[in-house]
XYZ file of C-alpha atoms in Angstrom:
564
model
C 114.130 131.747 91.811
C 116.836 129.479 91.426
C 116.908 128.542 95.248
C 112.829 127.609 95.286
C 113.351 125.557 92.747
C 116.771 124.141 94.320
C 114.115 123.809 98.009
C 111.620 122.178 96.019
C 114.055 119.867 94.449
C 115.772 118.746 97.275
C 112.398 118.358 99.693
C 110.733 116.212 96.841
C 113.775 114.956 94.522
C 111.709 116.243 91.656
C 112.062 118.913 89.562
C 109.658 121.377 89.320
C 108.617 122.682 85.837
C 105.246 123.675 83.978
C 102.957 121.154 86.396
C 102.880 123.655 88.672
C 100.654 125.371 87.300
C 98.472 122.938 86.935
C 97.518 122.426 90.536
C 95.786 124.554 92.302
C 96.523 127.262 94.890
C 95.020 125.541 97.736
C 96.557 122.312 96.435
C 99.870 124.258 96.304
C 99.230 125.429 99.963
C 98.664 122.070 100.633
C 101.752 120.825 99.199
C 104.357 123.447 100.680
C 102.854 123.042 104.092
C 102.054 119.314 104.366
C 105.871 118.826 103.129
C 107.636 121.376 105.221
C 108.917 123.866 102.207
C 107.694 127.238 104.303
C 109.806 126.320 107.260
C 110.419 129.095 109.139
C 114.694 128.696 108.009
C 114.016 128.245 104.221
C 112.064 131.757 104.426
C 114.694 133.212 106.440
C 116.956 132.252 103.976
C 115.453 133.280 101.192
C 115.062 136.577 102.442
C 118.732 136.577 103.179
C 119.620 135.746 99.526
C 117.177 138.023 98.122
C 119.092 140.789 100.199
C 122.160 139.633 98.964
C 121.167 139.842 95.745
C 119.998 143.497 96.229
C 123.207 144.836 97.673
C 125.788 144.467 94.447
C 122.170 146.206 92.447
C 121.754 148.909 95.116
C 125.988 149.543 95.067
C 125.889 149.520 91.231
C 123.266 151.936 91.023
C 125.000 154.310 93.077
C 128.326 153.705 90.887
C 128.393 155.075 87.428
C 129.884 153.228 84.898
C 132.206 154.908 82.134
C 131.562 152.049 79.776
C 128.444 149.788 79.434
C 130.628 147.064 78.506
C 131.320 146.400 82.025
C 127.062 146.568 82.811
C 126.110 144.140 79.935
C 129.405 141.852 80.705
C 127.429 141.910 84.267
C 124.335 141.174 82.873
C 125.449 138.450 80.417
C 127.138 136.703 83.023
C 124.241 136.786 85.301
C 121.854 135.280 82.767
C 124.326 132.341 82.016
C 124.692 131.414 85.119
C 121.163 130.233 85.539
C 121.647 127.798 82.670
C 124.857 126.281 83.815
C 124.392 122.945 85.946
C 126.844 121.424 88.262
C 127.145 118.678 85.040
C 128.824 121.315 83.055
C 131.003 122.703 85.426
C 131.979 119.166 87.071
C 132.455 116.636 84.130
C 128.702 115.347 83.028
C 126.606 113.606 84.980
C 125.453 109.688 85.405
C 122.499 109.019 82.738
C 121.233 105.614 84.137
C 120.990 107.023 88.248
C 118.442 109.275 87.737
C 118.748 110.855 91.277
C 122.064 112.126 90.214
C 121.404 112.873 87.065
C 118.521 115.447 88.235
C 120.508 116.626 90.818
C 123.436 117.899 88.845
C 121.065 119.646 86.219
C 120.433 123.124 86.216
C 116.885 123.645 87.990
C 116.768 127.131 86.746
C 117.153 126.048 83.091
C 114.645 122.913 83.420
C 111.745 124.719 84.734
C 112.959 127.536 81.608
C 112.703 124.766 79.145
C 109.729 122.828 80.467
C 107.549 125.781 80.397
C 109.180 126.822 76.748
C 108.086 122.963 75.703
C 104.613 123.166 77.639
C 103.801 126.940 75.979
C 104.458 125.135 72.313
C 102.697 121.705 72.885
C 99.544 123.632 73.778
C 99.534 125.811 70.891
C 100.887 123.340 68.167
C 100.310 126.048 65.335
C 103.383 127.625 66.348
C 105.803 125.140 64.729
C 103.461 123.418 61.900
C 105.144 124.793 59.553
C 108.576 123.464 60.244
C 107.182 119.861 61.060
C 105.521 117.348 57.939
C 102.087 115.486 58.594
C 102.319 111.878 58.929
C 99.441 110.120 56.876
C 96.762 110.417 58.613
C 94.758 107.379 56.927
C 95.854 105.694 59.263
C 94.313 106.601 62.436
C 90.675 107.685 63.037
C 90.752 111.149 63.906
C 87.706 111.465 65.513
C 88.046 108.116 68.031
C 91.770 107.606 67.498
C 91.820 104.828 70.632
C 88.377 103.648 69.524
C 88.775 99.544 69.035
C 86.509 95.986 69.480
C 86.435 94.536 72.808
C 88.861 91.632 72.601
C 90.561 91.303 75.794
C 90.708 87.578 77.034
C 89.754 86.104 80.226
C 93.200 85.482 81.777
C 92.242 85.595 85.556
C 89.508 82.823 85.101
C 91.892 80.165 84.854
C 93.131 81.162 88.329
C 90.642 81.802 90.347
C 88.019 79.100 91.453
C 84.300 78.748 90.113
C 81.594 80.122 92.358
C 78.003 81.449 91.478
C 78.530 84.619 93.410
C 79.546 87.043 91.664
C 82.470 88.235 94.032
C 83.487 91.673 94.939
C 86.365 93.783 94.187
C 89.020 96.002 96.362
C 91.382 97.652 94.658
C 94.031 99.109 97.320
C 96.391 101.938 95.833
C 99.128 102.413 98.154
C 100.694 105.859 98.136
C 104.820 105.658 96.846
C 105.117 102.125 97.295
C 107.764 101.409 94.663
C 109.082 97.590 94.006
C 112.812 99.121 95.296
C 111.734 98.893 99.286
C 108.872 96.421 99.281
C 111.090 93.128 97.074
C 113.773 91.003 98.328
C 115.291 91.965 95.156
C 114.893 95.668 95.415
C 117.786 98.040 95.692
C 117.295 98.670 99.275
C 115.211 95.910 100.417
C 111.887 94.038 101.245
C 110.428 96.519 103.909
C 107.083 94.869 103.758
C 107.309 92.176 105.558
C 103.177 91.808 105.216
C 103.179 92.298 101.449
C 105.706 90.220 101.050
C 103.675 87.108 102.629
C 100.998 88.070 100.869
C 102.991 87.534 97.887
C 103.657 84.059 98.119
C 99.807 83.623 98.621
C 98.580 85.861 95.307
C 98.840 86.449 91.643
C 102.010 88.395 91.756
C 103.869 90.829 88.913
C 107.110 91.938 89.567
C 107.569 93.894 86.310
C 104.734 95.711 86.894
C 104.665 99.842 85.773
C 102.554 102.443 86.815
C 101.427 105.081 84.292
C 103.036 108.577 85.745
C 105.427 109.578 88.630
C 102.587 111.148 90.794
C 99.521 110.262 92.064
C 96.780 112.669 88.789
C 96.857 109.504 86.792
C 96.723 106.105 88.704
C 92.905 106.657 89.280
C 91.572 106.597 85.653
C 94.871 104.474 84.468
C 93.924 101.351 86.728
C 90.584 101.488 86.475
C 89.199 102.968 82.917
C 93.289 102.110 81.135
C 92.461 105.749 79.880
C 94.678 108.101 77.990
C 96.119 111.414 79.487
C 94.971 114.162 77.121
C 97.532 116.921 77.723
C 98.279 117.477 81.635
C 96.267 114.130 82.728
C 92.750 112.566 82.048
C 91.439 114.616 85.205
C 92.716 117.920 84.555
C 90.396 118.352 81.590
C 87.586 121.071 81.802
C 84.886 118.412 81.216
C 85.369 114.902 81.263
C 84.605 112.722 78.366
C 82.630 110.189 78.318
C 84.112 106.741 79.123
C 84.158 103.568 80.304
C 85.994 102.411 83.497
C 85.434 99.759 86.189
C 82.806 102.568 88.529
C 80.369 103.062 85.477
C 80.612 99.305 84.035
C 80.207 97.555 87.401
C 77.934 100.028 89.083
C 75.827 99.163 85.843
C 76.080 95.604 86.329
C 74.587 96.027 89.968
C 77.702 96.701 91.984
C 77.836 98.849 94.475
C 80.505 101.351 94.198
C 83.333 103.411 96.213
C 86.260 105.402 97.099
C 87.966 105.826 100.399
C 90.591 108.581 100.899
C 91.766 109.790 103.986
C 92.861 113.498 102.135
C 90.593 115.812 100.623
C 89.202 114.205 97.532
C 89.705 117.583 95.548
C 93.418 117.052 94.984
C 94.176 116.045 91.594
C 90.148 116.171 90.888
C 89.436 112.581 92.469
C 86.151 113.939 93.424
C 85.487 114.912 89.907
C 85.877 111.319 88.382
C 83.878 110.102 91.280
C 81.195 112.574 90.360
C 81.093 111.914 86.855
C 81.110 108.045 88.113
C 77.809 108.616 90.679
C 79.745 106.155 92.734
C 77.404 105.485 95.879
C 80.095 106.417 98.450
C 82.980 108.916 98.555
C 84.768 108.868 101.905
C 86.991 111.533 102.070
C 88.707 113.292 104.966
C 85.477 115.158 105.812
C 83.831 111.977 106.613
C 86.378 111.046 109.711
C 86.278 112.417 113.113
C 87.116 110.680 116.279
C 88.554 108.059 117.725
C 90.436 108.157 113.971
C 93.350 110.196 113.860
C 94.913 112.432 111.422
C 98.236 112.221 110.310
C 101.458 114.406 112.327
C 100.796 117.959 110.885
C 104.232 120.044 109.579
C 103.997 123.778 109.108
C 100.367 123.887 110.768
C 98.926 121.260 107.748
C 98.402 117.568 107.782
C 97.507 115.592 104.386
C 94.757 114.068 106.176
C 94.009 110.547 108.011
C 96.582 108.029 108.115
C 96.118 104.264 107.060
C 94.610 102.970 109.678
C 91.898 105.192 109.899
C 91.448 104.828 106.127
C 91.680 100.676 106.293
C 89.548 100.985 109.171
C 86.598 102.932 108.007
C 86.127 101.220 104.625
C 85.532 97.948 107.202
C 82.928 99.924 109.279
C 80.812 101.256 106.392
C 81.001 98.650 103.945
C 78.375 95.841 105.812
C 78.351 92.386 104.594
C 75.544 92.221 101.906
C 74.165 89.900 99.465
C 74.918 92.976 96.362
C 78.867 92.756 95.197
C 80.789 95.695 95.922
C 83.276 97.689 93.991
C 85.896 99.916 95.876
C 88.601 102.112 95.255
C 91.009 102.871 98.646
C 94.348 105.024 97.943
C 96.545 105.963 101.166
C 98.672 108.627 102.675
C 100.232 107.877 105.506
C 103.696 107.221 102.945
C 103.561 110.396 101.238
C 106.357 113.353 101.724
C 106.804 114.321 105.008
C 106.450 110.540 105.900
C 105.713 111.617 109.876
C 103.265 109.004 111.233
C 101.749 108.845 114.874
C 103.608 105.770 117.290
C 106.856 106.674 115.329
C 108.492 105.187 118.210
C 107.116 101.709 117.388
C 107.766 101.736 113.830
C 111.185 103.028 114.335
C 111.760 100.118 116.179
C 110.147 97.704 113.528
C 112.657 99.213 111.259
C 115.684 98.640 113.691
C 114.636 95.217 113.805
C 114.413 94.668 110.254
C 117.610 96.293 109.733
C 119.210 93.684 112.085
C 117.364 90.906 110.359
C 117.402 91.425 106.930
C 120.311 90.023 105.230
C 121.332 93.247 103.346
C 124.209 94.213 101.514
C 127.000 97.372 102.606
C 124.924 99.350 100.026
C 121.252 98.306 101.006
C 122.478 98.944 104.263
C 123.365 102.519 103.170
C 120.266 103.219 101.515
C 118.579 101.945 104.276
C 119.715 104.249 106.353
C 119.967 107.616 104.413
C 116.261 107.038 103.991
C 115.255 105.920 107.023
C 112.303 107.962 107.923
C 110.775 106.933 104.364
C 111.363 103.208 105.417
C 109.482 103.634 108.917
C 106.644 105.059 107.246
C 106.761 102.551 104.869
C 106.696 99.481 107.715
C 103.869 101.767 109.574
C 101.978 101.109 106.057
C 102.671 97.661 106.143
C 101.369 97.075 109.125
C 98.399 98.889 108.815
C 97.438 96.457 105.612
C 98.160 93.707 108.119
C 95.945 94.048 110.741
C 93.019 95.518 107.690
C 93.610 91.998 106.092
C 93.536 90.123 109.446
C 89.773 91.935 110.622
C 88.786 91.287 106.549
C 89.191 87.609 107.436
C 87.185 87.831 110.153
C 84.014 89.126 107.794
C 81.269 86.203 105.875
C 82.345 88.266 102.752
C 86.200 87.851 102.899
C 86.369 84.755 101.016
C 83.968 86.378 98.220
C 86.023 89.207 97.566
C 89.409 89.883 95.184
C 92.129 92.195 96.367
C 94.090 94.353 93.791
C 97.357 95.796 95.420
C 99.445 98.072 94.088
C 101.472 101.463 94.232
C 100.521 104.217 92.538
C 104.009 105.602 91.760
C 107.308 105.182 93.579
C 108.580 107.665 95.833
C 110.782 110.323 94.286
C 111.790 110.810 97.717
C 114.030 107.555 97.877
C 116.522 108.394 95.002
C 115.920 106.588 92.103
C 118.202 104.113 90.600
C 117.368 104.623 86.669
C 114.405 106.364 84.869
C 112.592 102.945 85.183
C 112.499 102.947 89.033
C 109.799 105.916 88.720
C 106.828 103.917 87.474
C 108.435 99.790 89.007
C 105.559 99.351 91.384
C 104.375 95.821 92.735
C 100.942 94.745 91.760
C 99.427 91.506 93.600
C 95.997 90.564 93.267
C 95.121 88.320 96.177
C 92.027 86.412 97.100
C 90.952 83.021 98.765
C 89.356 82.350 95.103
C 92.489 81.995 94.126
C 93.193 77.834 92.914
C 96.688 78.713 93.429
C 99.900 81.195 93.984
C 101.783 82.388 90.687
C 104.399 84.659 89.796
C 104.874 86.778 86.711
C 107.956 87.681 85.461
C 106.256 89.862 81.715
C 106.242 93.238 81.852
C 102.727 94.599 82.606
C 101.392 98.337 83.845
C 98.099 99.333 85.312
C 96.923 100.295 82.170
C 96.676 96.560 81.694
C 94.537 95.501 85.012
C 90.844 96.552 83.987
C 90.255 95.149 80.482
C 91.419 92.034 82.774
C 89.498 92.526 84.976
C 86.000 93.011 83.007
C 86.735 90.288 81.004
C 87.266 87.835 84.059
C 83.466 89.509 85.274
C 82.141 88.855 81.632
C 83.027 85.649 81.101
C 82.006 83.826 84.219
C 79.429 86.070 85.881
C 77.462 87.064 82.345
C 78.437 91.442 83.003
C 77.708 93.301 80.527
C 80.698 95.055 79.134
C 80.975 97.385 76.087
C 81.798 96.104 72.435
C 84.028 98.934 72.047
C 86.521 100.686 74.181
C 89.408 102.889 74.471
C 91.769 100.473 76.636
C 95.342 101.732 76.621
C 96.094 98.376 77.596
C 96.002 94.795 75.983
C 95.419 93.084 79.184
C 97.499 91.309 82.274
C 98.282 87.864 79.761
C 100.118 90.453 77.182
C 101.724 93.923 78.945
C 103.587 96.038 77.347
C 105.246 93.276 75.099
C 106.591 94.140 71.966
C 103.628 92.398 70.037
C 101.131 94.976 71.060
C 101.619 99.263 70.922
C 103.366 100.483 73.814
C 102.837 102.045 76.609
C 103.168 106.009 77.593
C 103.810 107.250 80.737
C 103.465 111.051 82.464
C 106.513 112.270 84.602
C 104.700 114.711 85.570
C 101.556 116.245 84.880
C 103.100 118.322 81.454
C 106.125 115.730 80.860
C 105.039 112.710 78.324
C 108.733 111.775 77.895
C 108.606 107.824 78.489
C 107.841 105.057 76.656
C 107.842 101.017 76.697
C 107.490 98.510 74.322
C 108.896 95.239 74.927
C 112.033 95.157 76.695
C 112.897 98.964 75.462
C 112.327 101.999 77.361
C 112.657 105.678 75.692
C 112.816 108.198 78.032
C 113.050 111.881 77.212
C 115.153 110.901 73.757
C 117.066 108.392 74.911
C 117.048 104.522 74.650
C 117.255 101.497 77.277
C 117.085 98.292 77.177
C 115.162 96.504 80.243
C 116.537 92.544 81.441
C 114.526 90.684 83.101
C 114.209 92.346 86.767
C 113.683 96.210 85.151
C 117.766 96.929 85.315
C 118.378 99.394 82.173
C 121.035 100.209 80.343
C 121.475 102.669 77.330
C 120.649 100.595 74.417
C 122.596 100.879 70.862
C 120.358 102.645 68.256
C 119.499 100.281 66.406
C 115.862 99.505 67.417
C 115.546 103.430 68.429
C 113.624 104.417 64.838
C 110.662 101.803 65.518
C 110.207 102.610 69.355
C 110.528 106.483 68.682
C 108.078 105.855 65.810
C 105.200 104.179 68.075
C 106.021 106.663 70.700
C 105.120 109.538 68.388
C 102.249 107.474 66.833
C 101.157 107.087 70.892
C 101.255 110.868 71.173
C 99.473 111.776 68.346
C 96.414 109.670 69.255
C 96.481 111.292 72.374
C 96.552 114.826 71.206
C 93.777 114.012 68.934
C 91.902 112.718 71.645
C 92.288 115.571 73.131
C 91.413 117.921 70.594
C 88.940 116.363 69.686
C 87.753 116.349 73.422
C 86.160 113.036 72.640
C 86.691 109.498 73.635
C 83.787 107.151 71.948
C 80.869 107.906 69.992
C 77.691 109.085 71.722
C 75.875 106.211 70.160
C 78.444 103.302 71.832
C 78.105 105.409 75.014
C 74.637 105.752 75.071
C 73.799 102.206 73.684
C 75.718 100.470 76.166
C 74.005 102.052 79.207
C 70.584 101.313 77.915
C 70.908 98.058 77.399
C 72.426 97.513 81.536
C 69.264 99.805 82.348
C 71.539 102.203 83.970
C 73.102 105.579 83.907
């Protein structure tokens, strides 16, 4: 057990604990053969090490003991030893890299303890005794994220007056994490593209996304919706709730999502069902001349970007109706193999020689240099999407969201902030004017923006109440409004930011102004822990409650846009 979990670790640099049993077993499938984990030398060997581990049983049960102290001193030591990390043995580990800091921990004993901590958090009447109720005047225990409408119009004031009402991409880029695609990242800017675009958009550099994998980017960005207990999707039946499909797709818009994977995984297809989007483009809708990614182990995630890019430009025709879409990519996802490697592996040569990179970038550079190329492959495939966009009567009508969804675990990570630091840019030739943000915002933050930018100059009708995580691109995650959470992992709610503090899994850091952390003193600890745990509590009522907003907001809104 112990080596799967060691494989796992050291193919994905995560740990694997309780969320894996929250996928399921053709998503597993997917995941172990897409990424290489049932090689035909990792089975080997762990048929080898199961048959080592046999031989000492098969010796000792031919060998009679005289004592049992010597069996149970066996035994005992055997069960230790899968609780003792490399930390313990070798002097602690480093708690601001979090690379190392996962590395040196026993695997054996987190997957133990995450499934201990998932087992109680799912039946909370196990320990309700031992833990005192917080008043509960204070929250609404029916709605407990239920609140007015309020969120300014911040993107007005950049973007130019037109009587069209314009349309709306949102492009989620798979692992594209601020450390590889800023000139101030740890490794690098290897976006050259992006990082144009930059200096022609709306651009946050503090921006966070809401978990370390992809379950939650999807309702977070565009419905700022809570997780429940393993992620919004994962629930049996979804709630009803508001989000940027339902709203705009009520105001007239028509709505989609292009993915070139199967829109199963993490139930995408399930929102978009609930949403009665008017297109889903998945990887059943592709077929030649677009190709699918490299396969590995007989299984391929599904088209790469280009296809992707390119069929959202063949089947969305210019039209007089706006459009709302949804795109989220692959082709950077573990195990980053890409058709014309070749090219890209010269792009990345090239950049290597231009770039002017420290010794270190240098060496991260080039311990994760397959990431990278995939990564430039990416960038180029937004490139020459943005360059035939241009070429369309609707391109200078239409407002770009870009953004990561998480960034890649793959490319160690710095400190526990590096996990959710993803670029967000929202670029358009509305735009009066190029601008960059330096307050720390998260994706939770981008739709109340966004409807309130629609409401306010093109008359759509939004709710009066919602359920916005968020308080909007102006404010973030600053330390006048609640905080945000954010998912590890689809059973891990361990992090937390409010301000320029971020608690993760007990322990306090502060943020400067570029997202470096360092373990903060204690002192503001009590009030960040105490809106953490008021954070989780809302969301576990929500969730127990298996109810978002009244039936009577929900319905009410919907008849009065004649829709749904």
């Amino acid at each position: 057990m112990q080596f799967i979990l060691f494989l796992y670790f050291g193919e994905s640099r995560n740990l694997l604990g309780a969320d894996m049993f929250y996928y399921s077993s053709e998503e597993m499938k997917q995941i172990l053969e897409a990424s290489g984990m049932l090689s035909f030398t990792n089975i080997a060997l762990l048929l080898l090490l199961i048959a080592i581990s046999w031989v000492p049983l098969w010796i000792a049960n031919k060998k009679t003991f005289k004592k049992n102290y010597v069996s149970i001193a066996l035994l005992s030591l055997g069960i230790i030893s899968f609780f003792i990390s490399s930390a313990s043995l070798l002097g602690g580990r480093s708690d601001n890299d979090e690379f190392v800091a996962n590395a040196s921990r026993s695997k054996w004993r987190y997957f133990f303890n995450s499934n201990l901590s998932n087992y109680v958090d799912e039946h909370p009447g196990m320990l309700a005794m031992f833990h005192k109720e917080e008043d509960t005047k204070v929250l609404d225990t029916k709605f407990p994220f239920l609140k007015k409408e309020d969120t300014k119009d911040f993107l007005g004031t950049h973007l130019q007056k037109t009587t069209k009402v314009p349309n709306l991409v949102i492009l989620v880029i798979e692992g594209l994490g601020h450390a590889y695609s800023a000139e101030n990242g740890y490794i690098g800017n290897f976006t050259p593209f992006i990082g144009k675009l930059k200096q022609q958009s709306l651009y946050w550099g503090n921006n966070m996304s809401s978990s370390g994998r992809t379950f939650s980017v999807l309702p977070t960005i565009t419905g700022s919706l809570p997780f429940a207990m393993h992620g919004f999707l994962e629930q049996d039946t979804l709630p009803d709730n508001f989000n940027l499909f339902n709203i705009l797709k009520s105001n007239g818009f028509n709505t989609g999502f292009f993915y070139g994977g199967h829109s199963n995984f993490d139930f995408m297809k399930k929102f978009m069902d609930y949403n009665k989007i008017d297109m889903l483009i998945d990887q059943e809708a592709f077929g030649p001349p677009y190709k699918k990614l490299p396969e590995k182990g007989g299984e391929s995630w599904g088209y790469e970007d280009q296809a992707v890019f390119s069929k959202l430009l063949e089947v969305q025709k210019v039209q007089q109706q706006p459009y709302f879409h949804v795109l989220l990519t692959l082709s950077t996802h573990n195990p980053f193999l890409i058709n014309n490697a070749a090219h890209y592996e010269q792009l990345f040569d090239q950049r290597m020689a231009t770039l002017n990179l420290s010794a270190e970038q240098k060496k991260w550079a080039l311990e994760n240099r397959t990431q990278l190329v995939s990564v430039l492959n990416l960038d180029d495939a937004m490139e020459q999407f943005f360059e035939s966009y241009k070429k369309r009567a609707d391109f200078a009508n239409t407002i770009f969201v870009i953004t990561g969804d998480h960034a890649m675990p793959e490319i160690p990570l710095q400190s526990k902030i590096d996990r959710y630091h993803v670029p967000l840019l929202i670029y358009s030739p509305l735009l009066k004017g190029p601008k960059t943000f330096h307050h720390f915002v998260s994706h939770f933050d981008v739709a109340p923006s966004i409807l309130a930018y629609y409401r306010e100059n093109f008359g759509v009708k939004t709710p009066g109440q919602v359920t916005w995580i968020g308080a909007g691109l102006d404010k973030g995650a600053s330390a006048q409004g609640d905080g945000i959470g954010m998912m590890q992992s689809k059973n891990q709610l361990i992090d937390f930011v409010r301000g320029n503090y971020h608690l993760s899994d007990g322990q306090l850091y502060q943020l400067d102004g570029v997202f470096n952390e360092d373990v903060a003193s204690d002192n503001a600890k009590q009030e960040v822990t105490k809106r953490f745990e008021l954070f989780k509590r809302k969301n576990k009522l929500f969730y127990t409650e298996k109810r978002l907003i009244p039936d009577s907001v929900y319905t009410n809104y919907f008849k009065r846009t004649g829709n749904r």
